[in-house]
XYZ file of C-alpha atoms in Angstrom:
311
model
C 0.203 0.169 -0.030
C 1.521 3.290 -1.066
C 1.137 6.548 0.999
C -0.894 9.584 -0.594
C 1.423 12.052 -2.231
C 2.151 14.950 -0.120
C -0.166 18.033 -0.351
C 1.681 20.940 -1.801
C 0.530 24.575 -1.416
C 1.829 27.620 -3.309
C 1.407 30.769 -1.493
C 1.591 33.940 -3.580
C 1.199 37.223 -1.565
C 0.319 40.312 -4.106
C -0.199 43.899 -4.108
C -0.647 45.683 -7.425
C 0.846 42.636 -9.422
C -1.592 42.721 -12.463
C 1.384 42.421 -14.806
C 2.853 39.592 -13.257
C 0.485 37.505 -11.383
C -0.705 35.575 -14.328
C 2.872 34.465 -15.376
C 3.525 33.470 -11.710
C 0.436 31.306 -11.670
C 1.301 29.550 -14.909
C 4.825 29.000 -14.100
C 4.174 27.334 -10.989
C 1.132 25.238 -12.396
C 3.663 23.969 -14.949
C 6.353 23.450 -12.323
C 4.032 21.620 -9.695
C 1.056 20.121 -11.422
C -0.188 18.727 -8.282
C 0.158 21.804 -6.102
C -2.790 24.224 -5.157
C -1.925 27.789 -5.754
C -3.318 30.630 -3.491
C -3.282 34.227 -4.449
C -3.884 36.676 -1.208
C -4.408 40.141 -2.407
C -3.779 43.041 -0.438
C -5.841 45.881 -1.093
C -4.789 46.023 -4.711
C -5.698 49.005 -6.572
C -5.561 47.162 -10.023
C -7.174 44.128 -11.294
C -4.524 41.488 -9.407
C -7.353 39.559 -8.118
C -9.558 39.176 -11.361
C -6.164 38.186 -13.245
C -5.147 35.646 -10.806
C -8.427 34.061 -10.818
C -8.590 34.084 -14.606
C -5.101 32.245 -14.424
C -6.699 29.402 -12.288
C -5.589 30.366 -8.788
C -7.367 30.126 -5.655
C -8.012 33.854 -4.911
C -8.465 35.593 -1.095
C -7.651 38.563 0.287
C -6.311 40.276 3.431
C -7.373 43.667 4.411
C -4.537 44.746 6.701
C -1.680 46.214 4.661
C 1.441 44.691 4.822
C 3.352 41.296 3.709
C 3.515 40.104 7.328
C -0.218 40.223 7.621
C -0.771 38.498 4.537
C 1.857 35.507 5.513
C 0.137 35.317 8.920
C -3.313 34.956 7.277
C -1.690 32.428 4.591
C 0.041 30.455 7.371
C -3.355 30.213 9.503
C -5.967 29.376 6.704
C -4.082 26.982 4.153
C -3.674 23.439 4.988
C -0.962 21.442 3.507
C 2.308 19.327 3.801
C 4.715 21.294 1.950
C 4.256 25.158 1.404
C 6.022 26.953 -1.322
C 6.163 30.960 -0.381
C 6.956 33.097 -3.496
C 6.647 36.747 -4.148
C 4.077 37.499 -7.201
C 6.168 39.596 -9.075
C 7.701 37.001 -11.518
C 11.102 37.534 -10.471
C 11.606 34.099 -8.819
C 12.431 31.004 -11.079
C 9.494 28.674 -10.903
C 11.195 25.700 -12.358
C 13.274 25.550 -9.010
C 10.871 24.802 -6.809
C 10.488 21.107 -7.226
C 14.346 21.057 -6.612
C 13.678 23.032 -3.065
C 10.852 20.369 -2.350
C 13.110 17.606 -2.665
C 15.900 18.948 -0.825
C 13.411 19.886 2.170
C 12.125 15.985 2.207
C 15.139 14.090 1.188
C 17.215 16.000 3.908
C 14.368 16.067 6.381
C 14.801 19.960 6.567
C 12.242 22.712 7.722
C 12.924 25.504 5.436
C 14.595 25.930 2.100
C 15.646 29.660 0.988
C 15.910 30.561 -2.803
C 19.323 32.143 -2.893
C 18.894 34.855 -5.502
C 21.525 34.591 -8.676
C 21.000 37.649 -10.482
C 20.257 37.090 -14.210
C 20.460 40.904 -14.974
C 21.715 43.884 -13.380
C 18.063 45.368 -13.107
C 16.892 42.376 -11.128
C 18.597 43.437 -7.841
C 19.401 47.066 -7.277
C 22.680 47.890 -5.819
C 20.965 49.533 -2.697
C 18.926 46.532 -1.940
C 21.939 44.241 -2.293
C 24.227 45.991 -0.161
C 21.573 46.482 2.630
C 20.958 42.456 2.339
C 24.507 41.629 2.959
C 24.699 44.190 5.923
C 21.734 42.586 7.527
C 22.640 38.973 6.678
C 26.040 39.665 8.424
C 24.449 41.435 11.319
C 21.991 38.303 11.833
C 24.704 35.808 11.305
C 26.959 37.455 14.000
C 24.070 37.800 16.326
C 22.355 34.234 16.096
C 25.394 32.291 15.107
C 24.513 30.783 11.775
C 25.302 32.266 8.379
C 22.623 32.889 5.824
C 23.816 34.217 2.463
C 19.985 35.829 1.632
C 17.768 36.237 4.545
C 15.583 38.832 2.601
C 14.823 36.154 0.082
C 10.793 35.910 -0.791
C 11.219 32.477 -2.392
C 11.164 29.797 0.504
C 9.608 26.397 0.853
C 8.373 25.254 4.528
C 7.723 21.914 6.240
C 4.184 21.882 7.883
C 5.438 21.976 11.263
C 7.353 25.081 10.714
C 4.172 26.930 9.372
C 1.704 25.928 11.774
C 4.072 26.666 14.766
C 5.583 29.806 13.346
C 4.102 32.931 15.310
C 4.095 35.595 13.003
C 4.619 38.837 14.527
C 5.932 41.213 11.888
C 3.461 43.632 9.463
C 5.878 44.268 6.729
C 8.595 43.316 4.656
C 10.526 42.243 8.013
C 8.493 38.993 7.807
C 11.791 37.515 5.875
C 14.056 38.484 8.814
C 11.452 36.891 11.325
C 11.522 33.448 9.437
C 15.208 33.375 9.520
C 15.476 34.268 13.359
C 12.950 31.705 14.111
C 14.521 29.017 12.433
C 17.978 30.075 14.116
C 16.130 30.373 17.344
C 14.964 26.659 17.750
C 17.895 25.353 15.683
C 15.755 24.154 12.932
C 17.477 22.359 10.057
C 17.455 24.775 6.986
C 19.427 25.051 3.845
C 19.640 27.526 0.726
C 19.577 26.379 -2.674
C 20.596 28.887 -5.568
C 17.894 29.950 -8.125
C 17.938 32.385 -10.716
C 16.400 36.110 -10.150
C 15.032 37.988 -12.959
C 14.218 41.576 -13.271
C 10.231 42.364 -13.181
C 8.190 42.183 -15.959
C 7.490 45.456 -17.797
C 4.420 47.237 -15.913
C 5.351 45.780 -12.285
C 7.205 47.942 -9.739
C 9.003 46.988 -6.812
C 6.970 47.972 -3.290
C 9.932 48.227 -1.421
C 11.704 51.654 -0.202
C 15.625 50.626 0.485
C 16.111 52.893 3.184
C 12.661 53.009 5.259
C 12.447 49.067 4.771
C 15.994 48.550 5.747
C 15.589 50.731 8.844
C 12.144 48.707 9.789
C 14.176 45.302 8.984
C 17.052 46.153 11.185
C 14.604 47.509 13.944
C 12.990 44.198 13.673
C 16.325 42.299 14.276
C 17.221 44.459 17.289
C 13.726 43.721 18.724
C 14.209 39.741 18.328
C 17.570 40.068 19.680
C 15.997 41.701 22.775
C 13.400 39.119 23.107
C 15.519 36.218 22.210
C 18.743 37.070 23.589
C 17.868 39.428 26.687
C 20.428 38.311 28.978
C 23.076 39.502 26.236
C 21.248 42.785 25.464
C 20.435 43.753 29.073
C 24.084 42.913 30.128
C 25.372 45.048 27.340
C 23.224 47.725 28.677
C 24.570 47.143 32.252
C 27.881 47.372 31.433
C 27.742 50.581 29.627
C 25.609 52.428 32.704
C 27.987 50.865 34.993
C 31.213 52.420 33.103
C 29.525 55.706 32.777
C 28.972 55.303 36.616
C 32.353 54.546 37.096
C 33.666 57.508 34.787
C 31.601 60.012 36.861
C 32.788 58.579 40.272
C 36.534 58.279 39.606
C 37.139 62.256 40.184
C 34.839 62.193 43.163
C 36.806 59.384 44.694
C 40.030 60.900 44.135
C 39.015 64.267 45.627
C 37.511 62.487 48.563
C 40.846 60.633 49.343
C 42.613 63.854 49.038
C 40.758 66.181 50.907
C 37.975 64.019 52.625
C 35.308 66.053 50.964
C 32.607 65.250 48.284
C 32.412 68.633 46.623
C 29.998 67.592 43.678
C 27.234 65.869 45.365
C 25.021 65.813 42.514
C 27.548 63.911 40.200
C 28.158 61.743 43.156
C 24.269 60.783 43.301
C 24.100 60.422 39.516
C 26.613 58.018 39.601
C 25.273 55.908 42.268
C 21.858 56.072 40.265
C 23.595 54.824 37.133
C 24.900 52.121 39.296
C 21.715 50.959 40.510
C 20.236 50.937 37.262
C 22.947 48.793 35.692
C 22.353 46.276 38.382
C 18.666 46.572 37.389
C 19.361 45.937 33.982
C 21.484 42.937 34.512
C 18.862 41.533 36.949
C 16.195 41.916 34.288
C 18.161 40.187 31.863
C 18.516 37.321 33.913
C 14.741 37.307 34.724
C 13.640 37.387 31.047
C 16.205 34.849 29.983
C 14.215 32.455 32.254
C 10.975 33.436 30.665
C 12.361 33.458 27.055
C 13.665 29.739 27.638
C 10.234 28.732 28.805
C 8.677 30.420 25.765
C 11.261 28.706 23.453
C 10.279 25.325 24.893
C 6.461 26.017 23.989
C 7.546 27.013 20.679
C 9.222 23.491 20.161
C 6.533 21.623 21.584
C 4.230 23.262 19.052
C 6.768 22.764 16.526
C 7.143 18.777 17.302
C 3.232 18.251 17.511
C 3.234 18.880 13.672
C 4.362 15.611 11.421
C 7.485 15.718 9.346
C 6.771 15.905 5.409
C 7.533 12.317 3.851
C 7.819 11.531 0.121
C 5.097 8.905 -1.141
């Protein structure tokens, strides 16, 4: 008796992509004939939904603006064994999807990231490439594992990843959050090189290099604070303690020489900084215990889902 084929869902978040979404649906229908293709329209002002429906996709909508909101809804609503997440701008290579799925299943992984290889200079703007490298380096140094392209919008997930992942981001920071979640729980992940193409004529990027870059960096700092609280608050405590010592040294020297404390406000400030430094480290210790408990709950939710299996 043979086991059933794994259910594959292709998830396509879209905002004003009428020029590209039909090609995306057609390409993934050809690459993954058995997959169900879901297009989630995020308040598009053009005919994205109608074009996707005519192309044969299952079309749904998410009214809260932002890619993070769309991914949250897709992960909650869609039932499958393997999930393919791809942007609806026709820049990603659909024929790479079977190879990414095979790697996920054969190597028992939970996430496979499409490592973008530019096929033209217009595909990947210099500012985006530089920002991606900086953010990727920051993430690697912070969480201890190297990704080459954390901002790729092309990924394949296991069901256990999708159904245990608590989406907190609202916008394009979602890619960073996905990477941090995998690193936080030490989940098995990999990257697969895939061609990356320029957008078709009439399709325009929704990314703003500086605005979204700062938002992604802010998300990484927030995640670092929540996932590494002891390190985060210890660093703050050390900085405050150094400031307190710097202020206190002249006062102590004067007191040893004269027996007087002429700058009482500075002495009070130094003592206050010392107290805050101790409180910062203490907060880190308490929050570290809380974080460990949260991590255990996430791991239990992750383990409650079955791993993907080949038929």
